[in-house]
Structure formats: structure tokens, C-alpha cells
């Protein structure tokens, strides 16, 4: 954590004095939470110096009372020599133990500082992972919405393909009926012509009047049948043209469905990658939770050792500073030792609460990740089903495209001069159909490049 404000020992001492005067518990985490800058290790080091300075400023115990006047003259010299010797020996022993305990306290403090620094780094890494998890969740939501939209597009494309297929079947049935009618009328016309030729041959010998009457009688049916056949052929041509247009529109819908399927495949791949990233991030957060638990245990052990050593050091320091009043020295050093113990206990409780909060947050994150994983699996299954449907639609489109080519060949054979028999007219019809269809959906199609762009609405 970095800031433009530099933490100084004077700043920490001022905050610690204010908190002590207000009756609050003075701890490194409490001061660090108030300054909002620097590191916990630096705050703990400055707080340790403040405690040492405050301990030195503690009022000294009053001098021991003088010996009674009745024994001053006779025992002063002997008691002074005995007291001096005992005091020197006690001071040397206490100094040795005090130095050893001071070193142990320093080691425990360093261990605690290292654990605090590592805990702070782990918390920052956990916060970074949380932000990354939020970003990945937002991206996952966006991909889910896009997949839903593509699924709706696929469903609409399937409906349009089914409607086009039904229309094609109807037109094919109509064409078959008209072709049968044309064949029947053609057969009748051919039979009438043969009968007419036979009657003309017979009428040649019977006389001109009989021939004229027969010719007049046969002219009317001969003229009626070709007229009816021409009408049926015209209707057949119109229906074939309509069928060709339907086939072109269906081919366009097939292309649109194929494009939607490609988008679904791409979205499915992106969703899979997102799921992999989320799983990896979940594993990392689980590892961070284990690391926090380990650091908390290490820090608790270090604090316990530091607490015990600090109590011993406080007692020895009190004895060394006032050996003559052993009953008063422990009572004078007890507040300082108690204050240090309270601070360490408060620090331990604060760290425990933070660890519990982080563990709860990690448990909630794992639960959310499990829910999103289940949702992603269900969505993936839906995408697989949609992909299978798109494969069927694509195969159906290939069959209908083959049917369209055969119908176009048949139209070219029956009416070579028809406008739909020309390749450029067919392409123009396809382009116009694609443009009209995409325009209804709010898109614009460029026939030169084949690009599709979103139309901008002008106010």
C-alpha cells in the first residue's frame, strides 16, 4: 500500500498518546487503520519504540526509608556493605537474564513483524483476486446474455426455415398438379388433332360443304385447348418464379442460420475459456485462504511467545530498577506489562476477526463460483443442443439449395428467356432479399464486401 504521506515515529507516538488518554486499546492494526498509509511492520516498530520511551518516563519508586536512628550508628556500615554486595550480584544476574529475554523479545517481535508483512501482502493479493473475480463475473454475464440472444436468433431462423420449407412443399405440390393438368390437356389436344386429320381425310370425298361444316365444328375445340394450355403454362411459370424466389429467400435464411451457428460456436468457446479462468481463480483464492490461516496461526504463536517474554522482561526490568522494594516494583511494572498484553491480545483478536471475515468471504466466493459453474454447464449443454439443431438446419439448407438448382435448371429448360434463368438476376434477387431481411432486424448489408453493420438511429 503506497501513499504520498510518510509515517514518522512522532506521528505514531501522538496517535498512541491520544488513544491511551481516551482509554482505547493501542495496537498496530488500530493505528494502521487510522493513518491509512505505510505498512503494519513500520507502525509496529514505531509503537514498540513509543512503549520503551514511555516505560523510561515512568516515575521512579521513592527511595527506601532510612534506617531507624537507634541502629544507624552501629549497623550502617555493615548493612551498607552487605546491601551493596547483594545488589551488585542481583543486578548482574538480572542484567544477564534481561539481556537474554530482551533478545528473545526482539526475535519474537521480528517474527511477528514478518508475519504481519506477509499477512498484509496476502490480504492485498486477495483483494486483487476479488476485483479480478468481479471483472470475470461481469464478463461471464455479458457472454451469457449474448448466448441467450444468439439462441433466440437461432430459434427464429429455425422457424423461418420451417415456414420456407412448408411453402416450398406447397409450391411443389401446386407445380405437380399444374404439370399433370398440362400433360392431360396436351394429350387431349393431340387426340383432337389426330381425329381432326382423320375427319378431314374422310370429308375430302364427301364434298366441300360437309368438309366446311366439319372444319368449323373442329376449329373451336382446337382453338380453345391451346388457349387453356397457354394459360396453364403461364400460371405454371409464375408459380415457378415464386418458387425460385422462395428458394432464394430460404438459401439466405440458411446462410443467416449458419452465421448464427458460427457466432454460437465462438460464444461457446469464449464461455469455456471464461469457465476455465474462473476455476483457476477459485483455486488461487482457496490457496490464499489456506495461506491466511497459516499466517494467522504463525502470528498467534509468535504473539503468545512475545507476550510471555515481554512479561518476564517487564518483571526483571522492574526488579532491576527498584531491587529494594520488591513488593512495589512488580506493582509499578504491572500496568506496563498489562498494557502490552492487552495490546497484543487486541492485535490477536483483530487478526482473528480479519481472518474469520476473509474465510467467510472466501466461502461465499466459492459458493458463488459453484453456482456459476453449474449455470455455465447448463448453458454449455444448451449451446450443444443448439449446435446440433444448427447442423440439422444446415443439412436441410444444403438439400433445399440442391432442389433450388434443379428447379432453376427446369425453369431454364422450359423458358430459357425467363429473367430468373439469368445468373445476374438470381444474384440480384438474393442480394435484395438479404438486404430486406437484415434491414428488418436493424442491420445493413453491403453486397460488395459482404459486411453486415448495425444501423445507427438518427434523432
XYZ file of C-alpha atoms in Angstrom:
459
model
C 0.000 0.000 0.000
C 1.614 3.272 -1.074
C 0.793 6.906 -0.229
C 2.343 10.339 -0.528
C 2.215 10.732 3.323
C 5.249 9.385 5.228
C 4.703 7.775 8.618
C 7.003 9.141 11.332
C 7.617 7.975 14.869
C 6.297 11.311 16.154
C 3.021 10.759 14.297
C 2.657 7.232 15.727
C 3.547 8.476 19.234
C 0.984 11.275 19.007
C -1.773 8.890 17.894
C -0.798 6.335 20.565
C -0.830 9.004 23.318
C -4.238 10.225 22.208
C -5.661 6.690 22.114
C -4.157 5.909 25.541
C -5.624 9.111 27.012
C -9.031 8.246 25.548
C -8.898 4.782 27.085
C -8.716 2.979 23.738
C -6.627 -0.114 23.110
C -3.360 0.844 21.444
C -2.402 -1.746 18.792
C -0.517 -1.687 15.455
C -3.649 -2.573 13.484
C -5.713 0.149 15.186
C -3.100 2.820 14.418
C -2.563 1.481 10.873
C -6.325 1.604 10.236
C -6.361 5.253 11.353
C -3.386 6.542 9.327
C -4.375 4.582 6.153
C -0.810 4.558 4.838
C 2.533 2.788 5.257
C 2.850 -0.800 6.435
C 1.863 -2.634 9.603
C 5.504 -3.540 10.233
C 6.597 0.120 10.324
C 3.688 1.009 12.611
C 4.543 -1.893 14.956
C 8.214 -0.824 15.122
C 7.305 2.814 15.912
C 4.781 1.666 18.527
C 7.429 -0.524 20.164
C 9.769 2.488 20.499
C 6.907 4.537 21.953
C 6.331 1.923 24.623
C 10.041 1.824 25.515
C 10.148 5.624 25.783
C 7.014 5.673 27.897
C 8.425 2.985 30.180
C 11.581 5.095 30.723
C 9.432 8.114 31.584
C 7.534 6.179 34.275
C 8.000 7.678 37.729
C 10.680 6.015 39.768
C 9.900 4.415 43.062
C 10.690 6.563 46.051
C 13.892 5.886 47.888
C 13.703 3.398 50.699
C 13.263 4.921 54.111
C 16.278 5.455 56.210
C 17.164 3.046 58.932
C 15.969 3.845 62.385
C 18.128 6.265 64.224
C 18.744 3.801 67.072
C 20.639 1.378 64.855
C 22.113 3.830 62.348
C 25.381 4.293 64.126
C 26.020 0.653 64.918
C 24.806 -1.135 61.743
C 25.042 1.417 58.902
C 28.447 0.304 57.712
C 27.700 -3.411 57.889
C 24.304 -3.128 56.227
C 25.633 -0.864 53.509
C 28.412 -3.290 52.636
C 26.043 -6.251 52.700
C 23.402 -4.409 50.687
C 25.916 -3.202 48.106
C 27.307 -6.683 47.571
C 23.850 -8.252 47.278
C 22.644 -5.503 44.990
C 25.630 -5.856 42.669
C 25.170 -9.598 42.422
C 21.429 -9.275 41.832
C 21.956 -6.605 39.193
C 24.452 -8.775 37.349
C 22.086 -11.769 37.377
C 19.106 -9.670 36.382
C 21.135 -7.976 33.659
C 22.113 -11.328 32.194
C 18.537 -12.606 32.221
C 17.247 -9.273 30.990
C 19.626 -9.299 28.043
C 18.634 -12.844 27.142
C 14.939 -12.107 27.425
C 15.352 -8.837 25.523
C 16.963 -10.738 22.682
C 14.144 -13.278 22.717
C 11.569 -10.479 22.746
C 13.340 -8.853 19.822
C 13.334 -12.139 17.904
C 9.651 -12.679 18.628
C 8.875 -9.103 17.565
C 10.773 -9.571 14.323
C 8.916 -12.803 13.690
C 5.629 -11.039 14.372
C 6.577 -8.193 12.036
C 7.432 -10.655 9.279
C 4.130 -12.428 9.784
C 2.261 -9.103 9.714
C 4.008 -8.082 6.493
C 3.239 -11.409 4.869
C -0.364 -11.187 6.061
C -0.678 -7.685 4.611
C 0.689 -8.858 1.254
C -1.685 -11.813 1.258
C -4.657 -9.550 2.029
C -3.695 -7.234 -0.833
C -3.362 -10.207 -3.190
C -6.758 -11.449 -2.021
C -8.298 -8.038 -2.738
C -6.748 -8.061 -6.200
C -8.151 -11.537 -6.782
C -11.584 -10.337 -5.641
C -11.521 -7.487 -8.160
C -10.441 -9.904 -10.875
C -13.268 -12.241 -9.884
C -15.781 -9.372 -10.192
C -14.444 -8.498 -13.650
C -14.607 -12.134 -14.761
C -18.153 -12.438 -13.386
C -19.253 -9.333 -15.320
C -17.683 -10.714 -18.499
C -19.409 -14.036 -17.863
C -22.771 -12.260 -17.510
C -22.168 -10.426 -20.799
C -21.314 -13.671 -22.599
C -24.373 -15.343 -21.094
C -26.638 -12.556 -22.364
C -25.034 -12.751 -25.794
C -25.522 -16.529 -25.850
C -29.192 -16.072 -24.962
C -29.626 -13.568 -27.767
C -27.938 -15.906 -30.235
C -30.151 -18.768 -29.069
C -33.215 -16.616 -29.810
C -31.799 -15.792 -33.252
C -31.277 -19.499 -33.911
C -34.853 -20.263 -32.856
C -36.188 -17.538 -35.162
C -34.026 -18.805 -38.017
C -35.376 -22.316 -37.482
C -38.947 -21.017 -37.540
C -38.285 -19.128 -40.770
C -36.631 -22.208 -42.279
C -39.618 -24.376 -41.344
C -42.029 -21.846 -42.850
C -39.961 -21.667 -46.036
C -39.849 -25.448 -46.239
C -43.632 -25.646 -45.868
C -44.045 -23.005 -48.584
C -41.698 -24.938 -50.881
C -43.706 -28.119 -50.382
C -46.924 -26.282 -51.200
C -45.424 -24.814 -54.373
C -44.037 -28.180 -55.405
C -47.463 -29.753 -54.973
C -49.027 -26.928 -56.989
C -46.427 -27.338 -59.762
C -47.008 -31.095 -59.864
C -50.769 -30.553 -60.189
C -50.310 -27.972 -62.957
C -47.861 -30.179 -64.837
C -50.337 -33.055 -64.651
C -53.078 -30.757 -65.955
C -50.822 -29.557 -68.785
C -49.977 -33.129 -69.760
C -53.660 -34.098 -69.722
C -54.654 -31.142 -71.878
C -51.736 -31.765 -74.230
C -52.836 -35.394 -74.644
C -56.418 -34.312 -75.314
C -55.208 -31.726 -77.832
C -53.093 -34.303 -79.621
C -56.043 -36.699 -79.749
C -58.294 -33.965 -81.120
C -55.755 -33.097 -83.782
C -55.463 -36.726 -84.897
C -59.255 -37.046 -85.042
C -59.467 -33.797 -86.948
C -56.942 -35.006 -89.500
C -58.856 -38.228 -89.951
C -62.142 -36.382 -90.401
C -60.557 -34.047 -92.960
C -59.461 -37.049 -94.985
C -62.955 -38.531 -94.889
C -64.560 -35.176 -95.679
C -62.465 -34.738 -98.815
C -64.546 -37.334 -100.599
C -67.894 -36.240 -99.153
C -67.930 -32.716 -100.571
C -66.928 -29.223 -99.729
C -69.993 -28.379 -97.659
C -69.573 -31.322 -95.405
C -65.856 -30.533 -95.082
C -66.560 -26.904 -94.235
C -69.051 -27.898 -91.561
C -66.633 -30.397 -90.052
C -63.790 -27.873 -90.142
C -65.939 -25.261 -88.432
C -67.000 -27.774 -85.804
C -63.396 -28.743 -85.018
C -61.859 -25.289 -85.144
C -63.496 -24.161 -81.937
C -62.143 -27.001 -79.705
C -58.698 -26.703 -81.339
C -58.589 -23.010 -80.568
C -59.917 -23.463 -77.033
C -57.443 -26.152 -75.988
C -54.242 -24.218 -76.888
C -55.611 -21.153 -75.162
C -56.247 -23.130 -71.965
C -52.832 -24.751 -72.199
C -51.172 -21.348 -72.616
C -52.998 -20.068 -69.547
C -51.882 -23.066 -67.502
C -48.304 -22.702 -68.702
C -48.372 -19.012 -67.767
C -49.639 -19.897 -64.300
C -47.008 -22.624 -64.045
C -44.293 -20.118 -64.996
C -45.480 -17.650 -62.369
C -45.534 -20.338 -59.695
C -42.051 -21.494 -60.670
C -40.823 -17.922 -60.428
C -42.405 -17.655 -56.985
C -40.799 -20.960 -56.037
C -37.435 -19.656 -57.202
C -37.865 -16.555 -55.044
C -38.808 -18.721 -52.088
C -35.756 -20.884 -52.695
C -33.524 -17.820 -52.796
C -35.020 -16.493 -49.567
C -34.597 -19.901 -47.957
C -30.964 -20.023 -49.064
C -30.462 -16.605 -47.491
C -32.065 -17.825 -44.266
C -29.792 -20.862 -44.350
C -26.775 -18.580 -44.639
C -28.069 -16.484 -41.769
C -28.563 -19.617 -39.665
C -25.015 -20.747 -40.490
C -23.683 -17.356 -39.437
C -25.664 -17.553 -36.196
C -24.254 -21.024 -35.611
C -20.718 -19.709 -36.069
C -21.442 -16.981 -33.534
C -22.799 -19.602 -31.147
C -19.647 -21.685 -31.579
C -17.483 -18.642 -30.882
C -19.535 -17.689 -27.831
C -19.409 -21.282 -26.567
C -15.623 -21.257 -26.864
C -15.386 -17.936 -25.038
C -17.683 -19.226 -22.297
C -15.480 -22.297 -21.922
C -12.372 -20.131 -21.592
C -14.156 -17.939 -19.036
C -15.151 -21.034 -17.057
C -11.536 -22.234 -17.042
C -10.337 -18.831 -15.826
C -12.980 -18.775 -13.097
C -11.959 -22.259 -11.944
C -8.310 -21.214 -11.858
C -9.174 -18.075 -9.911
C -11.195 -20.155 -7.437
C -8.197 -22.413 -6.837
C -5.984 -19.372 -6.276
C -8.448 -17.902 -3.781
C -8.607 -21.255 -1.957
C -4.820 -21.216 -1.738
C -4.946 -17.647 -0.376
C -7.417 -18.743 2.307
C -5.073 -21.554 3.384
C -2.151 -19.123 3.409
C -4.091 -16.663 5.572
C -4.976 -19.437 8.015
C -1.321 -20.494 8.204
C -0.137 -16.910 8.716
C -2.773 -16.352 11.385
C -1.621 -19.448 13.279
C 2.035 -18.401 12.965
C 1.253 -14.879 14.114
C -0.773 -16.150 17.076
C 2.102 -18.378 18.183
C 4.590 -15.522 17.815
C 2.326 -13.193 19.792
C 1.968 -15.733 22.575
C 5.733 -16.136 22.812
C 6.236 -12.366 22.688
C 3.617 -11.886 25.398
C 5.294 -14.353 27.765
C 8.751 -12.948 27.097
C 7.558 -9.382 27.484
C 6.002 -10.179 30.849
C 9.255 -11.733 32.067
C 11.262 -8.811 30.740
C 8.948 -6.329 32.430
C 9.266 -8.108 35.753
C 13.051 -8.287 35.503
C 13.303 -4.655 34.450
C 11.166 -3.651 37.415
C 13.306 -5.687 39.778
C 16.496 -4.239 38.325
C 15.282 -0.646 38.589
C 13.995 -0.972 42.177
C 15.524 -4.006 43.927
C 14.962 -2.600 47.405
C 11.201 -2.535 47.170
C 10.359 -5.829 45.570
C 6.782 -5.507 46.675
C 6.296 -2.167 44.918
C 8.375 -2.774 41.760
C 6.168 -5.536 40.317
C 3.113 -3.416 41.014
C 4.704 -0.485 39.144
C 5.699 -2.635 36.174
C 2.392 -4.484 36.081
C 0.462 -1.693 34.284
C 3.026 -1.552 31.503
C 3.103 -5.339 31.124
C -0.684 -5.430 31.317
C -0.951 -2.691 28.693
C 1.403 -4.578 26.384
C -0.528 -7.791 26.944
C -3.795 -6.008 26.225
C -2.358 -4.550 23.022
C -1.099 -7.924 21.861
C -4.405 -9.535 22.805
C -6.278 -6.818 20.893
C -3.982 -7.342 17.906
C -4.574 -11.080 18.072
C -8.339 -10.608 18.292
C -8.278 -8.139 15.405
C -6.266 -10.530 13.246
C -8.575 -13.393 14.196
C -11.625 -11.338 13.231
C -9.996 -10.347 9.946
C -9.114 -13.975 9.239
C -12.690 -15.049 10.000
C -14.039 -12.304 7.726
C -11.670 -13.346 4.934
C -12.615 -17.002 5.428
C -16.325 -16.109 5.242
C -15.725 -14.040 2.101
C -13.789 -16.893 0.524
C -16.535 -19.382 1.427
C -19.125 -17.100 -0.139
C -16.945 -16.698 -3.237
C -16.562 -20.475 -3.541
C -20.335 -20.907 -3.226
C -20.915 -18.289 -5.925
C -18.309 -19.932 -8.128
C -20.057 -23.292 -7.707
C -23.390 -21.758 -8.715
C -21.855 -20.065 -11.754
C -20.100 -23.294 -12.704
C -23.407 -25.184 -12.615
C -25.056 -22.428 -14.615
C -22.218 -22.484 -17.146
C -22.537 -26.260 -17.510
C -26.271 -25.937 -18.164
C -25.665 -23.154 -20.651
C -22.991 -25.234 -22.357
C -25.472 -28.111 -22.686
C -27.992 -25.730 -24.244
C -25.339 -24.497 -26.665
C -24.525 -28.081 -27.636
C -28.202 -28.754 -28.329
C -28.486 -25.531 -30.331
C -25.390 -26.513 -32.291
C -26.945 -29.886 -33.121
C -30.099 -28.141 -34.306
C -27.993 -25.808 -36.448
C -26.273 -28.819 -38.015
C -29.684 -30.219 -38.969
C -30.735 -26.826 -40.349
C -27.531 -26.597 -42.355
C -28.066 -30.073 -43.820
C -31.642 -29.152 -44.669
C -30.413 -25.943 -46.292
C -27.985 -27.931 -48.441
C -30.824 -30.174 -49.607
C -33.071 -27.220 -50.353
C -30.254 -25.475 -52.223
C -29.872 -28.601 -54.367
C -33.616 -28.565 -55.004
C -33.412 -24.880 -55.950
C -30.697 -25.606 -58.513
C -32.765 -28.389 -60.055
C -35.818 -26.119 -60.227
C -33.703 -23.400 -61.837
C -32.457 -25.888 -64.445
C -36.037 -26.978 -65.131
C -37.100 -23.339 -65.491
C -34.232 -22.699 -67.921
C -35.261 -25.723 -69.961
C -38.935 -24.727 -70.151
C -38.378 -20.972 -70.582
C -34.776 -20.153 -71.481
C -35.586 -16.455 -71.870
C -37.098 -16.073 -68.407
C -35.422 -13.350 -66.309
C -34.839 -15.676 -63.342
C -32.864 -18.026 -65.596
C -30.059 -15.447 -65.749
C -27.314 -15.623 -63.173
C -27.124 -11.869 -62.590
C -30.858 -11.651 -61.939
C -30.665 -14.513 -59.464
C -27.788 -12.819 -57.653
C -29.650 -9.507 -57.592
C -32.719 -11.195 -56.096
C -30.583 -12.845 -53.412
C -28.909 -9.540 -52.518
C -32.236 -7.704 -52.305
C -33.734 -10.447 -50.130
C -30.725 -10.434 -47.797
C -30.795 -6.632 -47.543
C -34.525 -6.538 -46.797
C -34.270 -9.279 -44.178
C -31.317 -7.674 -42.378
C -32.920 -4.229 -42.563
C -35.926 -5.551 -40.635
C -33.549 -6.676 -37.879
C -31.740 -3.321 -37.722
C -28.674 -4.229 -39.798
C -27.243 -3.001 -43.086
C -25.756 -5.323 -45.731
C -23.002 -4.316 -48.160
C -23.239 -6.539 -51.302
C -19.752 -5.553 -52.479
C -17.856 -6.623 -49.353
C -20.446 -8.894 -47.735
C -20.095 -6.987 -44.434
C -23.017 -6.575 -42.029
C -23.135 -3.445 -39.847
C -25.532 -2.163 -37.206
C -27.772 0.661 -38.392
C -27.426 3.903 -36.443
C -30.633 5.602 -35.376
C -30.720 9.325 -36.065
C -32.789 11.631 -33.887
